[in-house]
Short mmCIF file of C-alpha atoms (C1' of nucleotides) in Angstrom, two decimals:
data_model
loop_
_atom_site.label_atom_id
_atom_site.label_comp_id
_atom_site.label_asym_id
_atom_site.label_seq_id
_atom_site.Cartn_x
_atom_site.Cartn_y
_atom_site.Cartn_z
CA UNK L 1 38.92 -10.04 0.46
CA UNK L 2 35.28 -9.09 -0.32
CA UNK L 3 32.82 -12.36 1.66
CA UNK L 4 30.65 -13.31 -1.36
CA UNK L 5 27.63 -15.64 -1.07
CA UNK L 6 27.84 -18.74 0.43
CA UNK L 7 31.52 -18.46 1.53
CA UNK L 8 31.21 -17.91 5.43
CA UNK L 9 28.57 -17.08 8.60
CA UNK L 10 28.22 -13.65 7.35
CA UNK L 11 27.01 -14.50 3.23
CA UNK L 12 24.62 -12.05 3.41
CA UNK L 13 26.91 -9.04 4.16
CA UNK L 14 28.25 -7.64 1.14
CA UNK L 15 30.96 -6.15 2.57
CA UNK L 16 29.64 -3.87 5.39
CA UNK L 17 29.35 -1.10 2.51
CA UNK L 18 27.79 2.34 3.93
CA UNK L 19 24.35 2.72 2.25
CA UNK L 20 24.04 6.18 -0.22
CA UNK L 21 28.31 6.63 -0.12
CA UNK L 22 28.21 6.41 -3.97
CA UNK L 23 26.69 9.94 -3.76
CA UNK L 24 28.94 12.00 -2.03
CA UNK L 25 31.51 10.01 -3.93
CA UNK L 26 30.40 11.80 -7.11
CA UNK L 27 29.70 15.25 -5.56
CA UNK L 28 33.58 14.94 -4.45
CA UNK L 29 34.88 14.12 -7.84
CA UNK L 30 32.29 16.53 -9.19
CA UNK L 31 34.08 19.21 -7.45
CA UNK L 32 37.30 18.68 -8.86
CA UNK L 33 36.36 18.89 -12.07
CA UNK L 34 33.06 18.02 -14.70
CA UNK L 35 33.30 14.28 -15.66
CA UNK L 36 31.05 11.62 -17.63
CA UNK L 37 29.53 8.80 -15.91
CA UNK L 38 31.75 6.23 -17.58
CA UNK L 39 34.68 8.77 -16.56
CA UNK L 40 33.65 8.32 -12.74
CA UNK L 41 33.57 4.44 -12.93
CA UNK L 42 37.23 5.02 -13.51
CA UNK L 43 38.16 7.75 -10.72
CA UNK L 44 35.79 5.66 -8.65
CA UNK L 45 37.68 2.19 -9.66
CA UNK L 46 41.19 3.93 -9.33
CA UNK L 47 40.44 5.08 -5.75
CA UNK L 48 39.13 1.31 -4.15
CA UNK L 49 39.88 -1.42 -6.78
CA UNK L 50 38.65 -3.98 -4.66
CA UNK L 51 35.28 -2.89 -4.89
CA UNK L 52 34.15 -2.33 -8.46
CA UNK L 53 31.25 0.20 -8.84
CA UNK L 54 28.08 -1.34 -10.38
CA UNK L 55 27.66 1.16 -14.14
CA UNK L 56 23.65 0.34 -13.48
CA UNK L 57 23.90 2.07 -9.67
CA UNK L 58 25.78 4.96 -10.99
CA UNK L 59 23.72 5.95 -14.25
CA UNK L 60 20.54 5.47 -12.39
CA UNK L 61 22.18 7.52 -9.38
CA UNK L 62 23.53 10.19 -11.26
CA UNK L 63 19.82 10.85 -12.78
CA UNK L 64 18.35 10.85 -9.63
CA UNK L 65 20.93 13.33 -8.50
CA UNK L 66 19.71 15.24 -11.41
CA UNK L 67 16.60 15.23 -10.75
CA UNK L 68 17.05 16.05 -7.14
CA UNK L 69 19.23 19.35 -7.92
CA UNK L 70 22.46 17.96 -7.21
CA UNK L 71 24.01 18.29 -10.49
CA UNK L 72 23.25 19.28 -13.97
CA UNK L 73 24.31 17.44 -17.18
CA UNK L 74 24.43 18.12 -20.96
CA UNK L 75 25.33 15.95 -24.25
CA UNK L 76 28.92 16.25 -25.26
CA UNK L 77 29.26 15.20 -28.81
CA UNK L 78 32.52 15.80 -30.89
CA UNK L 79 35.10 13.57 -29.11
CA UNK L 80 35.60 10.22 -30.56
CA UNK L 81 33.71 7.52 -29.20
CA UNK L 82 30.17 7.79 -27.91
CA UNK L 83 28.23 10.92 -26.79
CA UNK L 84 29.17 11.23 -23.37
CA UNK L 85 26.62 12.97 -20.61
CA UNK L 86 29.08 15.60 -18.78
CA UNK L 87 28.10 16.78 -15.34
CA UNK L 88 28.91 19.26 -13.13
CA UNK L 89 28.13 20.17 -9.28
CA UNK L 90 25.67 22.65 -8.63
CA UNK L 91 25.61 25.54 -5.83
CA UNK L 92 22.99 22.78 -3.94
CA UNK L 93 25.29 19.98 -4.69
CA UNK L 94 28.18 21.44 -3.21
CA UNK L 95 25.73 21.98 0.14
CA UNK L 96 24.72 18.57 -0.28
CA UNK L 97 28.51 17.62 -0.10
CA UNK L 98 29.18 19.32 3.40
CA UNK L 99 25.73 18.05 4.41
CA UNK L 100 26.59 14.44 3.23
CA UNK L 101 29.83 14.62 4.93
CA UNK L 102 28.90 15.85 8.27
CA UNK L 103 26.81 12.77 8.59
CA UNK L 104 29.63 10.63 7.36
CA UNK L 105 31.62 12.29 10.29
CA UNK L 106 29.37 10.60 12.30
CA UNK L 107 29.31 7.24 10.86
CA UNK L 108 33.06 7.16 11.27
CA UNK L 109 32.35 8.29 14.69
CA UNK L 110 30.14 5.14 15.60
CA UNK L 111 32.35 2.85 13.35
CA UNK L 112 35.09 4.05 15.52
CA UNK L 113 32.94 3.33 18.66
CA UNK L 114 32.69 -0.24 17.39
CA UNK L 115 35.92 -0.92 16.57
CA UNK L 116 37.27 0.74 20.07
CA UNK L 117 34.81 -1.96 22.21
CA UNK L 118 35.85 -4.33 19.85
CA UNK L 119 39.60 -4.03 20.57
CA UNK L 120 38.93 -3.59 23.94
CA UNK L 121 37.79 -6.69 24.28
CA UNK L 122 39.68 -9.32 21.72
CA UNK L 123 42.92 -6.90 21.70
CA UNK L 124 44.08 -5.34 18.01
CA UNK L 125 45.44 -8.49 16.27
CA UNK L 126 48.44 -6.81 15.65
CA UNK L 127 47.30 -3.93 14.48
CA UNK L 128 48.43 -0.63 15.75
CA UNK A 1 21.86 16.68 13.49
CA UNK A 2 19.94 13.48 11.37
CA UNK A 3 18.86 14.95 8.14
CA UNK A 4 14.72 13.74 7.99
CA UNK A 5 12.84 13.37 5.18
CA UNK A 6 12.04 16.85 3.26
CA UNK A 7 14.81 18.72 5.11
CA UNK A 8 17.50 19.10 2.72
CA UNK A 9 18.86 17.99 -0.86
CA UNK A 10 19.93 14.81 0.94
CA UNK A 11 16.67 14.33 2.61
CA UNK A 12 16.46 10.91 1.38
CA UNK A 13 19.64 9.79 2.95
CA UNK A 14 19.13 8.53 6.64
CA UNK A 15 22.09 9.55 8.28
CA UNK A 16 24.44 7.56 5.76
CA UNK A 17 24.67 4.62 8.13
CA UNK A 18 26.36 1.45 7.71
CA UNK A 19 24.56 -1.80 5.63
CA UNK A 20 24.23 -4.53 8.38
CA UNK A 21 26.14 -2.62 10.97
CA UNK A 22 23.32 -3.87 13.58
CA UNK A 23 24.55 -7.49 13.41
CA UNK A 24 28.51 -6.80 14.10
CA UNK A 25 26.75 -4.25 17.71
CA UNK A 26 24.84 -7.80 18.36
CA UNK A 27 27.35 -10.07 18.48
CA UNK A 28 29.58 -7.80 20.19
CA UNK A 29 27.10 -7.30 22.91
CA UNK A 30 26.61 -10.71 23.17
CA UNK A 31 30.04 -11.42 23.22
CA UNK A 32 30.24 -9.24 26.50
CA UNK A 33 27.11 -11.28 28.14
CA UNK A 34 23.95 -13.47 27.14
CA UNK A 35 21.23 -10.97 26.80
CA UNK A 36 17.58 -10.63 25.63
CA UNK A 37 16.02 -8.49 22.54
CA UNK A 38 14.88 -5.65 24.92
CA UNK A 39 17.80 -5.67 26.63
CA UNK A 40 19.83 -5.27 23.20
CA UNK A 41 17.95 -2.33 22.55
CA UNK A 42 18.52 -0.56 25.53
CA UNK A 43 21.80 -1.45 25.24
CA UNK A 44 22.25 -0.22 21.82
CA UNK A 45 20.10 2.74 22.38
CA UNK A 46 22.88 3.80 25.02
CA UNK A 47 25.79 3.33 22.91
CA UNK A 48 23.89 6.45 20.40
CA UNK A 49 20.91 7.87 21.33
CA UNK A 50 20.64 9.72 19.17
CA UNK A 51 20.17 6.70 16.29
CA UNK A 52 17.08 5.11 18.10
CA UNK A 53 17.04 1.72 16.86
CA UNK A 54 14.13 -0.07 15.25
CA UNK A 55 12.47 -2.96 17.16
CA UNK A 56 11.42 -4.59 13.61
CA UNK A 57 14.87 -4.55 12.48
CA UNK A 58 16.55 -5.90 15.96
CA UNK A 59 13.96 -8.98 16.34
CA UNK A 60 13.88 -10.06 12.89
CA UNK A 61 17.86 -9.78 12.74
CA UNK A 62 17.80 -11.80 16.07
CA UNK A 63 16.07 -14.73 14.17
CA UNK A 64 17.68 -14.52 11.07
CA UNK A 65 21.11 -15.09 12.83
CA UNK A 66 19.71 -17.96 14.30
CA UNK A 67 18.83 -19.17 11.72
CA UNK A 68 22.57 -18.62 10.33
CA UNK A 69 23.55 -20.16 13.50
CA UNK A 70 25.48 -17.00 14.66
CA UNK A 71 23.30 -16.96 17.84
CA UNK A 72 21.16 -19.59 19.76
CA UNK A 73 17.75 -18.99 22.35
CA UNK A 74 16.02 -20.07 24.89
CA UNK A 75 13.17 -19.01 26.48
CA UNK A 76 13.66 -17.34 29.66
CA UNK A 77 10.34 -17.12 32.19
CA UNK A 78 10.12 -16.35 35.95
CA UNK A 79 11.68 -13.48 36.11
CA UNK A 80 9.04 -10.68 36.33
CA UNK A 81 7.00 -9.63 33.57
CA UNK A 82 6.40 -11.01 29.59
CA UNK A 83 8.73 -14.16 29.14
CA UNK A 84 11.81 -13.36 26.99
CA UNK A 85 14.20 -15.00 24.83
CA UNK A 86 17.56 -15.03 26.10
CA UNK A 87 20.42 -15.09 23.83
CA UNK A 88 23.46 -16.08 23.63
CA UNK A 89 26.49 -16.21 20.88
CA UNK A 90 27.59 -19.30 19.47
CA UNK A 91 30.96 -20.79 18.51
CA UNK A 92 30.54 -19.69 14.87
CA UNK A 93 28.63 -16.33 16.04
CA UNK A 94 32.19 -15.41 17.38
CA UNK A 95 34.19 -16.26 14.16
CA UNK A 96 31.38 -13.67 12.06
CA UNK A 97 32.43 -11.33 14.30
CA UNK A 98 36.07 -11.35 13.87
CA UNK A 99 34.98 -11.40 10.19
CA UNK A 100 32.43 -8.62 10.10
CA UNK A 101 35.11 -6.68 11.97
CA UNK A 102 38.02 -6.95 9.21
CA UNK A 103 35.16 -5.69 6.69
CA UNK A 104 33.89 -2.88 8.73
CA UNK A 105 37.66 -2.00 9.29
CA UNK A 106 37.86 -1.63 5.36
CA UNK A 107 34.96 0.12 5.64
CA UNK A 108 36.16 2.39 8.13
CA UNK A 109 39.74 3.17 5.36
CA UNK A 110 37.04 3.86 2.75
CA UNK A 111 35.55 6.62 4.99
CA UNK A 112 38.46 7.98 6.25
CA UNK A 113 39.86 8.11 2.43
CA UNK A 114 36.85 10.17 1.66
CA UNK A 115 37.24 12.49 4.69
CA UNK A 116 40.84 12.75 3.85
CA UNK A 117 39.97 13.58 0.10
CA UNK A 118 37.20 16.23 1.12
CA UNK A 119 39.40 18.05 4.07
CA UNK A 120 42.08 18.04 1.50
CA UNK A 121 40.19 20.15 -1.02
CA UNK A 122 37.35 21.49 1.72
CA UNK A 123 39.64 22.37 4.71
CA UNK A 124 38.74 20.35 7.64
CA UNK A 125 36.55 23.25 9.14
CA UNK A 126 38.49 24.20 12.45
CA UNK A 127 37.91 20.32 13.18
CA UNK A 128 41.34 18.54 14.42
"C1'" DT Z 1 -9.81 -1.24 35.20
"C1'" DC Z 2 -7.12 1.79 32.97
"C1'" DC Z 3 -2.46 3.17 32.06
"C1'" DG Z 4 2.37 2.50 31.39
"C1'" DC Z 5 6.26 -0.42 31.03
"C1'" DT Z 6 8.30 -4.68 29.45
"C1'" DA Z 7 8.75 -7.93 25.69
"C1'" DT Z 8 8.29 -10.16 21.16
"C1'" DA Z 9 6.40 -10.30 16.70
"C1'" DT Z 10 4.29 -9.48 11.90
"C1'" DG Z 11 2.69 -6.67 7.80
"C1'" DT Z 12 3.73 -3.47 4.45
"C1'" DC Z 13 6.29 -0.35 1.90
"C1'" DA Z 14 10.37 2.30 0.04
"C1'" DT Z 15 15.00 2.47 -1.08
"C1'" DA Z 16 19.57 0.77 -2.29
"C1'" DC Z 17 21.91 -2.44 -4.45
"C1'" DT Z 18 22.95 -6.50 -7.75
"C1'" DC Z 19 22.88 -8.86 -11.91
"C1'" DA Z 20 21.60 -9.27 -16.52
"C1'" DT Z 21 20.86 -7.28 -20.77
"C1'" DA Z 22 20.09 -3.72 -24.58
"C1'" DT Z 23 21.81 -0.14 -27.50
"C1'" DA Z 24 25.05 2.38 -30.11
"C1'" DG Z 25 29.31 4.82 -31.76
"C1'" DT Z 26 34.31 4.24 -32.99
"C1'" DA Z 27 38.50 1.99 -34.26
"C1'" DA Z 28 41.51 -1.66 -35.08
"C1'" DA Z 29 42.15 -6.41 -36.57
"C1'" DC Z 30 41.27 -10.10 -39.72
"C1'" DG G 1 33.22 -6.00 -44.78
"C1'" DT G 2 32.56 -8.05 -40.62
"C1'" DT G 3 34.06 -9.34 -36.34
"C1'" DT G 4 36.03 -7.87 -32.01
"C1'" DA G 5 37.10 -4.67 -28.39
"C1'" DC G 6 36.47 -0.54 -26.06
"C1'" DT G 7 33.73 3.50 -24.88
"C1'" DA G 8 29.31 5.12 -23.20
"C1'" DT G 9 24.53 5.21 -21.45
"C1'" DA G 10 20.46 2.95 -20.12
"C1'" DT G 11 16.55 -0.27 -18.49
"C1'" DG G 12 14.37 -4.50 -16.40
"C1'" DA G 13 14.03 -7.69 -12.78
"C1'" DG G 14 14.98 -9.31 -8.46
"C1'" DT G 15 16.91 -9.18 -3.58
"C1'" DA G 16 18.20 -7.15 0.83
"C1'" DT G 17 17.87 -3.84 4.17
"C1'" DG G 18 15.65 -0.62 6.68
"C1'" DA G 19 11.45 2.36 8.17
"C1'" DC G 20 6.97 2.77 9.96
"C1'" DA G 21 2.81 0.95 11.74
"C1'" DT G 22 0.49 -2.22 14.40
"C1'" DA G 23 -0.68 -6.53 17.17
"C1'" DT G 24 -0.25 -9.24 21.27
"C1'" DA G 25 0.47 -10.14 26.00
"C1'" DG G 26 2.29 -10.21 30.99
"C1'" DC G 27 2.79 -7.38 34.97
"C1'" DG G 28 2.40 -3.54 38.43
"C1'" DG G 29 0.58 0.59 40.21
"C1'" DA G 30 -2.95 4.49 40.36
#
DNA sequence: TCCGCTATATGTCATACTCATATAGTAAAC
DNA sequence: GTTTACTATATGAGTATGACATATAGCGGA
């Protein structure tokens, strides 16, 4: 159930998404194998089909990931279909990765935090 | 460790923290007792100091979700020192929260999918 | 009266995200 | 042979959120 605009109190919030997780997202497919931008919309989409991935975020991402080091691409012609732009990690991606991951460590941390209070004081609803 | 601006290939990424998380903290705190914008800080600063919060961001979300009706004021005086505005959570302020909680609990599987994904491939790094 | 603390507020900018749209190659259907 | 569907990448425009700076003002103590 993803709150869209205008349904409820909390419209604006698009789903309490964590800001920048599309990045890591892509260094962690990255490092199972090279893959094509339109190829990570689909690991992306098979991992959390409730939450489609925007192609316009991910292109522009992916460049700017480029450009910052992350990764490095080239033009893959031959297959059928489309020339497809194949990445791969690079040796400062895969820091990036641990980097990006320690500080999602801490996001669960405080996510946890709230959530703990939280039950604390309405009780889990059921949940365990 | 916050990763500033300049440090590292994620430089920048602020910590990867969560879209609108500081509205779910306010109502909870409220939830707990009426309380004023200074107050909420300090309050908020103690629950992670090391994620200073901005005073923009905490006053301008104070008005905005009372404008969304989440949370009503009053203007407290007599007490010593600048007046302040006290306030408190409303009847629909409580449902958000119950609502902003199921999403950040979604958010929370996302991140621990991710975690789970990385420590898979990465080793968990001595962590339990 | 100057400094520090308490308290609320606005201005401006950058970034992240959303939505719409453009472009183009291939292959199958009609 | 052209229309449709799928694959694939990309840009333009607009909004939302957050970051940083700064303004204002009451109060108490040095």
């Amino acid at each position: 159930m993803i709150i869209k605009k205008g349904e409820g109190c909390c419209s604006p919030e698009p789903g309490s998404r964590i800001r920048g997780f599309i990045q890591p997202w892509i260094l962690l497919l990255l490092s199972e194998k090279p893959s094509h931008g339109y190829e990570l919309l689909e690991r992306l989409h098979s991992g959390s089909p409730e939450t489609p991935m925007d192609t316009a975020l991910l292109y522009r991402t992916l460049r700017q990931m480029e450009a910052d080091g992350m990764v490095r691409s080239g033009w893959e012609t031959g297959g059928n279909g489309p020339a497809r732009r194949l990445y791969e990690m690079t040796g400062e991606g895969v820091g990036c990765l641990h980097a990006w991951t320690m500080n999602l460590r801490r996001t669960r941390e405080r996510l946890d935090e709230f959530i703990a209070v939280y039950e604390e004081r309405f009780g889990d609803g059921g949940r365990s």
